[in-house]
Amino acid sequence: MNIAQLDKVSYIYPEAEVPALLNISLAVRQGEFLGIIGPTGAGKTTLCLTLNGIVPQFYGGRFFGYVTIADLDTLSHPVSTLSRYVGAVFEDPETQLIATSVENEIAFTLENLRVPREEIFARIPKVLAAVRLEGTEKKHPQELSGGQKQRLAIAAALAVQPRLLILDEPTSQLDPIGSQEVFRTVKELNKELGITIVMVSHAAEEMAEYTDRIAVLSKGSLQAIAPADEIYSEVEKLGQNYLRSPQVAATFYEIRKKSVPVAHIPVTLPNAFSILADIKDFLHPSPKLSNPLIDRTQSPLLSAQNLKHTYPDGTEALYNINLDIHRGEYVLIIGQNGAGKSTLVKHFLNLLQATSGRVLIDNREIEAFSVSDLARSIGYVAQNPDNQIFNTTVEKEVAFALKNLGYSAEIIEARTVKNLELMGLLGQRKAHPLALPKGDRARIIIAAILAMEPDIIVFDEPTTGQDYRGSQAILEVSKQLHEMGKTVIVITHHLYLMPDYAQRVIIMGQGTILLDATIRNAYHQTDLLKSTYLTPPQAVLLAQELTKISGENYPLLTPQEVAACFD
C-alpha cells in the first residue's frame, strides 16, 4: 500500500525558466524509510514540498501531473487538511521553534487545529516519550542542545499524528552524536509507530545504515530508486552525480580495483569489518605516512592566553584557554555543539570581551585594533552566508568594505575583479547575491573577505548544508588560501572532509582544550573524540580494525590510505 504517489510531476517556480522537478513518478510505501539524495539544486526540497501541498499552493508557478497523499489530491485539498496526514521538519530547528516552553511548542499546532484541551494534554507526554525528551516539558527550547531542538521539532510534528513525516536535512547543523540521535529517533518512530519517513540528507553513512530505499535526484529528475545498499555501492555512478558514498564503500571500491577478491561493496561498518577479515591475507604493512610536526619556535600570529569567558547567565563557555596559532598554519577546531568553539572565535574577532585573560594578534592586544585594522588582520566566513550579505549585487558586496575604508576606485575594482575571478564568480558580478545557490553565496563572502587581504581567515562550519561538491569547493578555496601563505582556521563537524586539508587539530570540550595535535594523531584518539560527541571517520575505524586484525599499527586517515595497504 502506498501513502504517497507522484505521477509524472513537473514543476516550474514563478519567473523561473528551468523546471525544478521534471516528470517524476514515485510511490512512497506505507511504513518505509525513504531517503532522498542529490546534489544542490537537484529538486530535493521542492519534491518534499509537493508532498504537503505547499508546492504549488503557496509558491504558485506551473505544476503538471498529480500528487496524492493518503488518497487525497494535493491540488484539490488545502495545506491545512493535508497537514493532518503529513508532518514536516526542516534543516534549522530554530526557525520552527516559537513557543516559550517545550510543552507549549507541541501544543501550538494542536491548538490551531482545534484539538480538544484534554487531548492536547494527553498527546504531549506521548510524543515527548517517543523522541526521548521526557522531563523537559517546562524548559525553554533555547535551553536544549542542537539535537534536542531537532527532536522537539519532530515531536511537534508527531503530535498531529501524521501518517507521513518529511525531514529535509534535519541533521546538517548537528554534531555527529546529535545527528545519530536524530536518525535513531526517526528510525524508532518508523519501526515502532509505523510512521512513513521521507528524509533528505547528505549524511551518507547514516542514510546507508537507517533507510530502506534511496531515491537519487539530479537536475529535477529521478535518476534511480533502490535499496540503500544497492545505491551506495555504486561509488563511481554516485560520483558522476557529485554525490558521496559512505567511506566504507569508497574504501572497498578502491580495494577491488587492485584485484583483491571483494565479494561485494559494503555500505555499513559491520559488513565492512566482516569483509576485512576475509581479505586479511592480501594486507601488507602500512606505508610510511606524512605526519608533519607543528613548528612552535616562531612567534605566534594569533594567541589566547589564560582566556576565560562566562556569559551573563553564568554559563562558563571558556575556561583557561591557552592557544598559539602560527603564521601559515591550517588549523581545524572540533568539538560537540556547545564545546566553546564559536565563543573562542568571537574572542579572536573582538566580538566578545574576555572575562579574564587576553587575545593577541601579531603580539598586539586585540583591544588595540580599530575595526578597520582588525578587518585587515582577520576575516570571518560565517556558517550561514546570508547573515553577511546585504547588498544588491555580487560586486557591490565584495566592494562594500573597501569603499568604507576609503580605497581608491582603481584598487576597489582591481581587488573585486581579482577575487571574484578567484572564486569563479566574475560572470555573476551583476547578479543579486540571494539569487545564487548557497555555495555561491558562501564564495561571495570569501571574495569580500579576501579583498581586505587579511592574514588570518576563519571558516565557521563552512560545509553545513553543502553537498559534497559544494563542501569540496569551499575547502579547496581554503587550501588555495593556505598555499598563498594565509593562516586558515576551520570549524566543522564533518571530520571525514578534513584529512586532505588540515595539519593540526584542536579538540575542545566543555569550554577547554582537550587535545592539540597533528591531524593523524588526533583522529586516532577515538575515545577522546567520542567523549566530546564526535565520531571518527569510517576510514579511521577501518584502520583501527586492521591494527586489531594484524597486530601492526595502521595510522590511516582516508579510504585511499586504507586501500593502499592491500594488493
Coordinates of C-alpha atoms in Angstrom, one line a residue:
M1 CA 0.0 0.0 0.0
N2 CA 1.3 3.5 -0.9
I3 CA 1.0 6.5 1.4
A4 CA 2.1 8.9 -1.3
Q5 CA 2.0 8.8 -5.1
L6 CA 3.6 11.1 -7.6
D7 CA 2.5 10.7 -11.2
K8 CA 4.5 12.5 -14.0
V9 CA 5.1 15.5 -11.8
S10 CA 6.9 18.6 -13.2
Y11 CA 7.1 22.0 -11.6
I12 CA 8.5 25.4 -12.6
Y13 CA 8.8 28.1 -9.9
P14 CA 7.3 31.6 -10.8
E15 CA 9.7 33.6 -13.0
A16 CA 11.9 30.5 -13.5
E17 CA 12.7 29.0 -16.9
V18 CA 14.1 25.7 -15.9
P19 CA 11.9 23.1 -14.2
A20 CA 12.7 22.3 -10.5
L21 CA 11.0 18.9 -11.0
L22 CA 10.8 17.1 -14.3
N23 CA 8.5 14.2 -15.0
I24 CA 8.8 12.4 -11.6
S25 CA 6.8 9.3 -10.9
L26 CA 7.3 7.8 -7.5
A27 CA 5.4 5.7 -5.0
V28 CA 6.2 6.0 -1.3
R29 CA 5.2 2.8 0.5
Q30 CA 3.3 2.9 3.8
G31 CA 5.7 2.3 6.7
E32 CA 9.0 2.6 4.7
F33 CA 12.0 4.9 5.4
L34 CA 12.8 6.5 2.1
G35 CA 15.9 8.6 1.7
I36 CA 16.3 11.3 -0.9
I37 CA 19.8 12.3 -2.1
G38 CA 21.1 14.6 -4.8
P39 CA 23.4 17.5 -5.4
T40 CA 22.4 21.0 -4.6
G41 CA 19.7 22.2 -6.9
A42 CA 18.5 18.7 -7.7
G43 CA 15.0 19.4 -6.6
K44 CA 15.0 17.6 -3.2
T45 CA 13.4 20.3 -1.2
T46 CA 10.9 21.0 -3.9
L47 CA 9.9 17.3 -4.0
C48 CA 9.3 17.4 -0.2
L49 CA 7.2 20.5 -0.6
T50 CA 4.9 18.8 -3.1
L51 CA 4.2 16.1 -0.5
N52 CA 2.4 18.6 1.8
G53 CA 0.9 20.7 -0.9
I54 CA 3.0 23.8 -0.3
V55 CA 4.1 23.4 -3.9
P56 CA 2.2 24.6 -5.7
Q57 CA -0.4 26.0 -3.3
F58 CA 1.9 28.5 -1.6
Y59 CA 4.5 29.2 -4.2
G60 CA 2.4 29.3 -7.3
G61 CA 4.2 28.6 -10.6
R62 CA 3.4 26.0 -13.2
F63 CA 2.6 22.5 -11.9
F64 CA 2.0 19.4 -14.0
G65 CA 0.9 15.9 -13.0
Y66 CA -0.7 14.6 -9.9
V67 CA 0.3 14.0 -6.2
T68 CA -1.9 12.1 -3.8
I69 CA -1.3 11.8 0.0
A70 CA -3.4 9.2 1.8
D71 CA -5.6 9.2 -1.4
L72 CA -6.0 13.0 -1.2
D73 CA -5.2 15.0 -4.3
T74 CA -2.8 17.8 -3.1
L75 CA -4.2 20.2 -5.7
S76 CA -7.8 20.0 -4.5
H77 CA -7.2 19.8 -0.8
P78 CA -5.8 22.8 1.2
V79 CA -2.5 22.5 3.1
S80 CA -4.3 22.7 6.4
T81 CA -6.2 19.4 5.5
L82 CA -3.0 17.7 4.2
S83 CA -1.1 18.7 7.4
R84 CA -3.2 16.2 9.3
Y85 CA -1.6 13.5 7.3
V86 CA 1.9 14.9 6.7
G87 CA 4.3 16.4 9.2
A88 CA 7.4 18.3 8.1
V89 CA 10.7 19.1 9.9
F90 CA 13.3 21.3 8.2
E91 CA 17.1 21.9 8.3
D92 CA 17.2 24.6 11.0
P93 CA 15.0 23.8 14.1
E94 CA 15.5 27.4 15.3
T95 CA 13.1 28.6 12.5
Q96 CA 10.4 26.2 13.7
L97 CA 10.5 26.7 17.5
I98 CA 8.5 29.7 18.5
A99 CA 7.0 29.0 22.0
T100 CA 8.4 29.7 25.5
S101 CA 8.4 26.1 26.7
V102 CA 8.7 22.6 25.3
E103 CA 5.1 21.7 26.1
N104 CA 3.8 24.9 24.6
E105 CA 5.7 24.2 21.4
I106 CA 3.9 20.9 21.0
A107 CA 0.6 22.4 22.0
F108 CA 0.8 25.3 19.5
T109 CA -0.1 23.4 16.3
L110 CA -2.7 21.3 18.0
E111 CA -4.4 24.4 19.3
N112 CA -4.5 25.8 15.8
L113 CA -6.1 22.6 14.6
R114 CA -8.7 22.9 17.4
V115 CA -7.7 19.7 19.1
P116 CA -9.6 19.5 22.5
R117 CA -7.6 20.6 25.5
E118 CA -7.8 17.2 27.2
E119 CA -6.5 15.5 24.1
I120 CA -3.6 18.0 23.8
F121 CA -2.5 17.2 27.4
A122 CA -2.7 13.5 26.6
R123 CA -0.6 13.8 23.5
I124 CA 2.3 15.9 24.9
P125 CA 3.8 13.2 27.2
K126 CA 3.4 10.6 24.5
V127 CA 5.3 12.5 21.8
L128 CA 8.0 13.6 24.2
A129 CA 8.5 10.0 25.2
A130 CA 8.7 9.0 21.5
V131 CA 11.6 11.4 21.0
R132 CA 13.2 10.8 24.4
L133 CA 12.6 14.3 25.8
E134 CA 10.7 13.3 28.9
G135 CA 11.3 15.8 31.8
T136 CA 11.9 18.8 29.5
E137 CA 8.3 20.0 29.5
K138 CA 8.9 23.3 31.3
K139 CA 12.3 24.1 29.7
H140 CA 12.6 26.9 27.2
P141 CA 13.5 25.5 23.7
Q142 CA 16.7 27.6 23.7
E143 CA 17.9 25.6 26.8
L144 CA 18.1 22.5 24.7
S145 CA 21.1 21.1 22.7
G146 CA 21.0 21.2 18.9
G147 CA 20.0 17.5 18.8
Q148 CA 17.3 18.1 21.4
K149 CA 15.9 21.1 19.5
Q150 CA 15.6 19.0 16.3
R151 CA 13.9 16.2 18.3
L152 CA 11.5 18.8 19.7
A153 CA 10.6 19.9 16.2
I154 CA 10.0 16.2 15.3
A155 CA 7.8 15.9 18.5
A156 CA 5.7 18.9 17.4
A157 CA 5.2 17.4 14.0
L158 CA 4.3 14.0 15.6
A159 CA 1.7 15.5 17.9
V160 CA -0.6 15.9 14.8
Q161 CA -0.3 12.2 14.4
P162 CA 0.8 12.2 10.8
R163 CA 1.0 9.1 8.7
L164 CA 4.0 10.6 6.8
L165 CA 6.9 12.5 8.3
I166 CA 9.1 14.6 5.9
L167 CA 12.5 15.7 7.1
D168 CA 14.6 18.0 4.9
E169 CA 18.3 18.0 6.0
P170 CA 17.4 17.7 9.7
T171 CA 20.9 16.9 10.9
S172 CA 23.1 19.2 8.9
Q173 CA 23.7 21.6 11.8
L174 CA 24.3 19.0 14.4
D175 CA 27.4 17.4 15.8
P176 CA 27.9 13.7 14.8
I177 CA 26.3 12.3 18.0
G178 CA 23.4 14.7 17.7
S179 CA 22.9 13.5 14.1
Q180 CA 23.0 9.9 15.1
E181 CA 20.5 10.8 17.9
V182 CA 18.0 12.2 15.3
F183 CA 18.5 9.3 12.9
R184 CA 17.9 6.7 15.7
T185 CA 14.8 8.6 16.9
V186 CA 13.4 8.7 13.4
K187 CA 14.1 5.0 12.8
E188 CA 12.3 4.1 16.1
L189 CA 9.3 6.2 15.1
N190 CA 9.3 4.4 11.7
K191 CA 9.5 0.9 13.2
E192 CA 7.6 1.2 16.4
L193 CA 4.8 3.6 15.4
G194 CA 4.7 2.6 11.7
I195 CA 5.2 6.2 10.6
T196 CA 6.4 6.5 7.0
I197 CA 9.6 8.6 6.8
V198 CA 10.9 10.6 3.8
M199 CA 14.3 12.2 4.6
V200 CA 16.6 14.3 2.6
S201 CA 20.2 14.2 3.8
H202 CA 23.9 14.4 2.6
A203 CA 24.9 12.1 5.6
A204 CA 25.8 9.1 3.5
E205 CA 27.0 6.9 6.4
E206 CA 23.7 7.4 8.4
M207 CA 21.5 7.1 5.3
A208 CA 23.1 3.8 4.4
E209 CA 22.5 2.5 7.9
Y210 CA 18.9 3.6 8.5
T211 CA 17.0 3.9 5.3
D212 CA 15.1 1.2 3.4
R213 CA 15.3 2.7 -0.1
I214 CA 17.2 5.7 -1.6
A215 CA 15.8 7.9 -4.4
V216 CA 18.5 9.8 -6.4
L217 CA 17.6 13.2 -7.9
S218 CA 19.6 15.2 -10.4
K219 CA 18.5 18.3 -12.2
G220 CA 14.9 17.8 -11.1
S221 CA 14.7 14.2 -12.5
L222 CA 14.5 10.9 -10.6
Q223 CA 17.7 9.1 -11.7
A224 CA 17.3 5.9 -9.6
I225 CA 15.4 4.4 -6.7
A226 CA 16.6 1.2 -5.0
P227 CA 17.6 -0.3 -1.6
A228 CA 20.3 1.7 0.2
D229 CA 23.0 -0.9 -0.2
E230 CA 22.5 -1.0 -4.0
I231 CA 22.6 2.8 -4.4
Y232 CA 25.6 3.4 -2.2
S233 CA 27.7 0.6 -3.5
E234 CA 27.6 2.3 -6.9
V235 CA 30.5 4.5 -5.9
E236 CA 31.5 5.7 -9.4
K237 CA 28.0 6.3 -10.6
L238 CA 27.3 8.5 -7.5
G239 CA 30.5 10.4 -8.1
Q240 CA 29.3 11.2 -11.6
N241 CA 26.3 12.9 -9.9
Y242 CA 28.6 14.7 -7.4
L243 CA 27.4 12.5 -4.6
R244 CA 29.4 10.7 -1.9
S245 CA 29.2 7.1 -0.9
P246 CA 29.9 6.1 2.7
Q247 CA 33.7 5.8 3.3
V248 CA 33.5 2.1 3.7
A249 CA 32.0 1.8 0.2
A250 CA 34.7 4.1 -1.2
T251 CA 37.4 2.1 0.6
F252 CA 36.3 -1.3 -0.8
Y253 CA 35.7 0.2 -4.2
E254 CA 39.4 1.2 -4.3
I255 CA 40.5 -2.2 -2.8
R256 CA 38.5 -4.1 -5.5
K257 CA 40.3 -2.1 -8.2
K258 CA 43.5 -3.9 -7.0
S259 CA 42.0 -7.2 -8.0
V260 CA 41.6 -8.2 -4.4
P261 CA 38.6 -10.7 -4.2
V262 CA 36.0 -8.4 -2.6
A263 CA 32.6 -10.3 -2.8
H264 CA 30.6 -7.1 -2.7
I265 CA 30.9 -3.4 -1.8
P266 CA 29.8 -2.9 1.8
V267 CA 28.0 0.3 2.8
T268 CA 28.0 -0.2 6.6
L269 CA 30.8 -0.7 9.1
P270 CA 29.8 -4.2 10.5
N271 CA 29.6 -5.5 6.9
A272 CA 33.0 -3.9 6.1
F273 CA 34.7 -5.4 9.2
S274 CA 33.5 -8.9 8.2
I275 CA 35.0 -8.5 4.7
L276 CA 38.3 -7.2 6.1
A277 CA 38.7 -10.4 8.0
D278 CA 38.1 -12.4 4.7
I279 CA 40.8 -10.5 2.8
K280 CA 43.4 -10.1 5.5
D281 CA 45.9 -12.3 3.5
F282 CA 46.1 -9.5 1.0
L283 CA 47.2 -7.0 3.6
H284 CA 50.7 -5.6 3.8
P285 CA 52.2 -3.2 6.4
S286 CA 51.2 0.4 6.4
P287 CA 53.5 2.6 4.3
K288 CA 55.3 5.5 5.9
L289 CA 52.9 8.4 6.1
S290 CA 53.4 12.1 6.5
N291 CA 52.7 13.5 9.9
P292 CA 54.2 17.0 9.9
L293 CA 55.3 18.4 13.2
I294 CA 53.9 21.7 14.3
D295 CA 56.6 24.4 14.4
R296 CA 56.2 26.2 17.6
T297 CA 59.5 28.1 17.6
Q298 CA 58.3 31.2 15.7
S299 CA 56.3 34.0 17.4
P300 CA 52.6 33.2 17.2
L301 CA 50.4 35.2 14.9
L302 CA 47.3 34.6 17.0
S303 CA 47.4 33.9 20.7
A304 CA 44.9 33.2 23.5
Q305 CA 46.4 33.4 27.0
N306 CA 44.6 32.2 30.1
L307 CA 41.3 33.1 28.3
K308 CA 38.1 32.7 30.2
H309 CA 34.6 33.7 29.3
T310 CA 31.4 33.5 31.4
Y311 CA 28.1 34.5 29.9
P312 CA 25.7 36.8 31.9
D313 CA 23.5 33.7 32.7
G314 CA 26.5 32.1 34.5
T315 CA 27.4 29.7 31.7
E316 CA 31.2 29.2 31.7
A317 CA 31.8 28.9 28.0
L318 CA 35.6 29.1 28.0
Y319 CA 38.0 28.0 30.8
N320 CA 41.7 28.5 30.9
I321 CA 42.3 28.5 27.1
N322 CA 46.0 28.8 26.1
L323 CA 46.5 28.6 22.4
D324 CA 49.1 29.8 19.9
I325 CA 48.5 29.7 16.2
H326 CA 51.4 30.5 13.9
R327 CA 51.6 32.2 10.6
G328 CA 50.8 29.9 7.7
E329 CA 49.2 27.1 9.7
Y330 CA 46.0 25.3 8.7
V331 CA 44.2 24.5 12.0
L332 CA 41.0 22.5 12.5
I333 CA 38.9 23.2 15.6
I334 CA 36.4 20.5 16.5
G335 CA 34.1 19.6 19.4
Q336 CA 30.5 19.0 20.2
N337 CA 27.8 21.6 19.9
G338 CA 28.4 23.9 22.9
A339 CA 32.1 23.0 23.3
G340 CA 33.1 26.6 23.1
K341 CA 34.4 26.7 19.5
S342 CA 32.3 29.7 18.3
T343 CA 32.8 31.6 21.6
L344 CA 36.6 31.2 21.2
V345 CA 36.4 32.5 17.6
K346 CA 34.3 35.5 18.7
H347 CA 37.1 36.5 21.0
F348 CA 39.5 36.3 18.0
L349 CA 37.2 38.8 16.3
N350 CA 36.8 41.0 19.3
L351 CA 33.0 40.4 19.3
L352 CA 33.2 39.3 23.0
Q353 CA 35.1 40.7 25.9
A354 CA 37.1 38.2 27.9
T355 CA 36.1 37.6 31.5
S356 CA 39.8 37.2 32.1
G357 CA 42.9 36.6 30.0
R358 CA 43.7 38.1 26.7
V359 CA 43.9 37.6 22.9
L360 CA 46.8 38.9 20.8
I361 CA 47.2 39.2 17.1
D362 CA 50.8 39.6 16.0
N363 CA 51.8 40.4 19.6
R364 CA 49.2 43.3 19.9
E365 CA 46.3 43.2 22.3
I366 CA 43.2 42.7 20.3
E367 CA 41.5 45.7 22.1
A368 CA 44.1 47.9 20.5
F369 CA 42.9 47.2 17.0
S370 CA 40.4 49.5 15.3
V371 CA 37.6 47.9 13.4
S372 CA 39.3 48.5 10.1
D373 CA 42.7 47.2 11.3
L374 CA 41.1 44.1 12.6
A375 CA 39.3 43.5 9.3
R376 CA 42.7 43.7 7.6
S377 CA 44.1 41.1 10.0
I378 CA 41.4 38.5 10.3
G379 CA 38.5 37.6 8.1
Y380 CA 35.4 35.5 9.2
V381 CA 33.2 33.3 7.0
A382 CA 30.0 32.6 9.0
Q383 CA 28.1 29.3 8.9
N384 CA 25.2 31.0 7.2
P385 CA 26.4 33.3 4.4
D386 CA 23.0 35.0 4.2
N387 CA 23.8 36.7 7.6
Q388 CA 26.7 38.5 6.0
I389 CA 25.0 39.6 2.7
F390 CA 23.1 42.9 2.4
N391 CA 24.0 44.4 -1.0
T392 CA 22.0 44.1 -4.2
T393 CA 24.7 42.8 -6.5
V394 CA 27.7 40.4 -6.1
E395 CA 30.2 43.1 -7.0
K396 CA 28.8 45.6 -4.5
E397 CA 29.0 43.0 -1.8
V398 CA 32.7 42.4 -2.5
A399 CA 33.5 46.1 -2.8
F400 CA 31.5 47.3 0.2
A401 CA 34.2 47.1 2.9
L402 CA 36.8 48.5 0.6
K403 CA 34.7 51.6 -0.1
N404 CA 34.1 52.1 3.6
L405 CA 37.8 52.0 4.3
G406 CA 38.5 54.7 1.6
Y407 CA 40.3 52.7 -1.0
S408 CA 40.5 54.3 -4.5
A409 CA 38.1 53.3 -7.2
E410 CA 41.0 51.7 -9.1
I411 CA 42.1 49.5 -6.2
I412 CA 38.4 48.6 -5.4
E413 CA 37.8 47.5 -9.0
A414 CA 41.1 45.5 -9.2
R415 CA 40.5 43.7 -6.0
T416 CA 36.9 43.0 -6.8
V417 CA 37.7 41.5 -10.2
K418 CA 40.7 39.5 -8.8
N419 CA 38.7 37.9 -6.0
L420 CA 35.5 37.3 -8.0
E421 CA 37.7 35.6 -10.6
L422 CA 39.4 33.5 -7.8
M423 CA 36.0 32.4 -6.6
G424 CA 34.7 31.6 -10.1
L425 CA 32.0 34.4 -9.7
L426 CA 33.1 37.0 -12.2
G427 CA 30.3 36.1 -14.6
Q428 CA 27.8 36.7 -11.8
R429 CA 29.1 40.1 -10.7
K430 CA 25.8 41.8 -11.6
A431 CA 23.6 39.2 -10.1
H432 CA 21.7 39.6 -6.8
P433 CA 23.6 37.5 -4.2
L434 CA 20.4 35.9 -2.8
A435 CA 19.5 34.6 -6.3
L436 CA 22.6 32.4 -6.3
P437 CA 22.9 28.9 -4.7
K438 CA 24.1 28.7 -1.1
G439 CA 27.6 27.5 -2.1
D440 CA 28.0 30.5 -4.4
R441 CA 26.7 32.9 -1.6
A442 CA 29.5 31.5 0.6
R443 CA 32.0 32.2 -2.1
I444 CA 30.8 35.8 -2.3
I445 CA 31.6 36.3 1.4
I446 CA 35.0 34.7 0.9
A447 CA 35.7 37.0 -2.0
A448 CA 34.7 40.0 0.1
I449 CA 37.0 39.0 2.9
L450 CA 39.9 38.2 0.5
A451 CA 39.5 41.7 -0.9
M452 CA 40.6 43.0 2.5
E453 CA 43.8 40.9 2.3
P454 CA 43.7 39.6 5.9
D455 CA 46.5 37.4 7.3
I456 CA 44.0 35.0 9.0
I457 CA 40.8 33.6 7.7
V458 CA 38.3 31.7 9.9
F459 CA 35.7 29.4 8.3
D460 CA 32.9 28.6 10.8
E461 CA 31.1 25.4 9.8
P462 CA 31.6 26.2 6.0
T463 CA 30.3 22.8 4.9
T464 CA 27.0 23.0 6.8
G465 CA 24.1 22.4 4.3
Q466 CA 26.5 21.9 1.4
D467 CA 26.5 18.9 -0.8
Y468 CA 29.8 17.0 -1.3
R469 CA 30.8 19.1 -4.4
G470 CA 30.0 22.4 -2.6
S471 CA 31.9 21.3 0.5
Q472 CA 34.9 20.3 -1.5
A473 CA 34.8 23.5 -3.5
I474 CA 34.9 25.7 -0.3
L475 CA 37.7 23.6 1.2
E476 CA 39.7 23.8 -2.0
V477 CA 39.4 27.5 -1.7
S478 CA 40.7 27.3 1.9
K479 CA 43.6 25.2 0.6
Q480 CA 44.4 27.8 -2.0
L481 CA 44.5 30.5 0.6
H482 CA 46.7 28.4 2.8
E483 CA 49.1 27.8 -0.2
M484 CA 49.1 31.6 -0.7
G485 CA 50.5 31.9 2.9
K486 CA 47.3 32.7 4.7
T487 CA 46.7 31.3 8.2
V488 CA 43.5 29.2 8.0
I489 CA 41.2 28.2 10.8
V490 CA 38.3 25.9 10.1
I491 CA 35.5 24.8 12.5
T492 CA 33.5 21.8 11.3
H493 CA 31.7 18.6 12.4
H494 CA 32.5 16.9 9.1
L495 CA 35.7 15.2 10.1
Y496 CA 35.8 13.0 7.0
L497 CA 36.4 16.0 4.8
M498 CA 39.5 17.4 6.5
P499 CA 42.5 15.0 6.1
D500 CA 43.4 16.5 2.7
Y501 CA 43.4 20.0 4.2
A502 CA 44.2 20.4 7.9
Q503 CA 47.6 19.9 9.5
R504 CA 46.7 20.5 13.2
V505 CA 43.6 19.7 15.2
I506 CA 42.3 21.4 18.4
I507 CA 39.7 19.2 20.2
M508 CA 37.5 21.2 22.5
G509 CA 35.1 20.1 25.1
Q510 CA 33.2 21.8 27.9
G511 CA 34.9 25.1 27.2
T512 CA 38.5 23.9 27.3
I513 CA 41.2 22.4 25.0
L514 CA 41.3 18.6 25.4
L515 CA 43.9 17.9 22.8
D516 CA 46.3 19.9 20.5
A517 CA 47.9 17.5 18.0
T518 CA 48.6 16.7 14.3
I519 CA 45.5 15.5 12.5
R520 CA 46.9 12.0 12.2
N521 CA 47.4 11.7 15.9
A522 CA 44.1 13.5 16.8
Y523 CA 41.8 11.4 14.6
H524 CA 43.1 8.2 16.2
Q525 CA 42.2 9.3 19.7
T526 CA 38.8 7.7 19.2
D527 CA 37.8 7.6 22.9
L528 CA 38.6 11.2 23.3
L529 CA 36.6 12.1 20.2
K530 CA 33.6 10.1 21.5
S531 CA 33.8 11.8 24.9
T532 CA 33.2 15.1 23.1
Y533 CA 30.4 13.6 20.9
L534 CA 32.4 13.3 17.8
T535 CA 32.5 10.2 15.5
P536 CA 35.8 9.4 13.8
P537 CA 35.6 8.9 10.0
Q538 CA 34.9 5.4 8.9
A539 CA 38.3 5.1 7.3
V540 CA 39.9 5.7 10.7
L541 CA 37.8 2.9 12.2
L542 CA 38.7 0.6 9.4
A543 CA 42.4 1.4 10.0
Q544 CA 41.9 0.5 13.7
E545 CA 40.3 -2.7 12.7
L546 CA 43.3 -3.5 10.6
T547 CA 45.5 -2.9 13.6
K548 CA 43.3 -5.3 15.6
I549 CA 43.4 -8.0 12.9
S550 CA 47.2 -7.8 12.2
G551 CA 48.8 -6.6 15.4
E552 CA 50.6 -3.9 13.4
N553 CA 49.9 -0.2 13.6
Y554 CA 47.9 1.4 10.8
P555 CA 47.6 5.2 11.5
L556 CA 45.5 5.8 8.4
L557 CA 43.0 8.6 7.7
T558 CA 41.4 8.1 4.3
P559 CA 39.8 5.4 2.1
Q560 CA 42.7 5.8 -0.3
E561 CA 45.3 5.2 2.5
V562 CA 43.4 2.1 3.7
A563 CA 43.1 0.7 0.2
A564 CA 46.9 1.3 -0.4
C565 CA 47.6 -1.4 2.2
F566 CA 46.1 -4.1 0.0
D567 CA 47.4 -5.7 -3.2

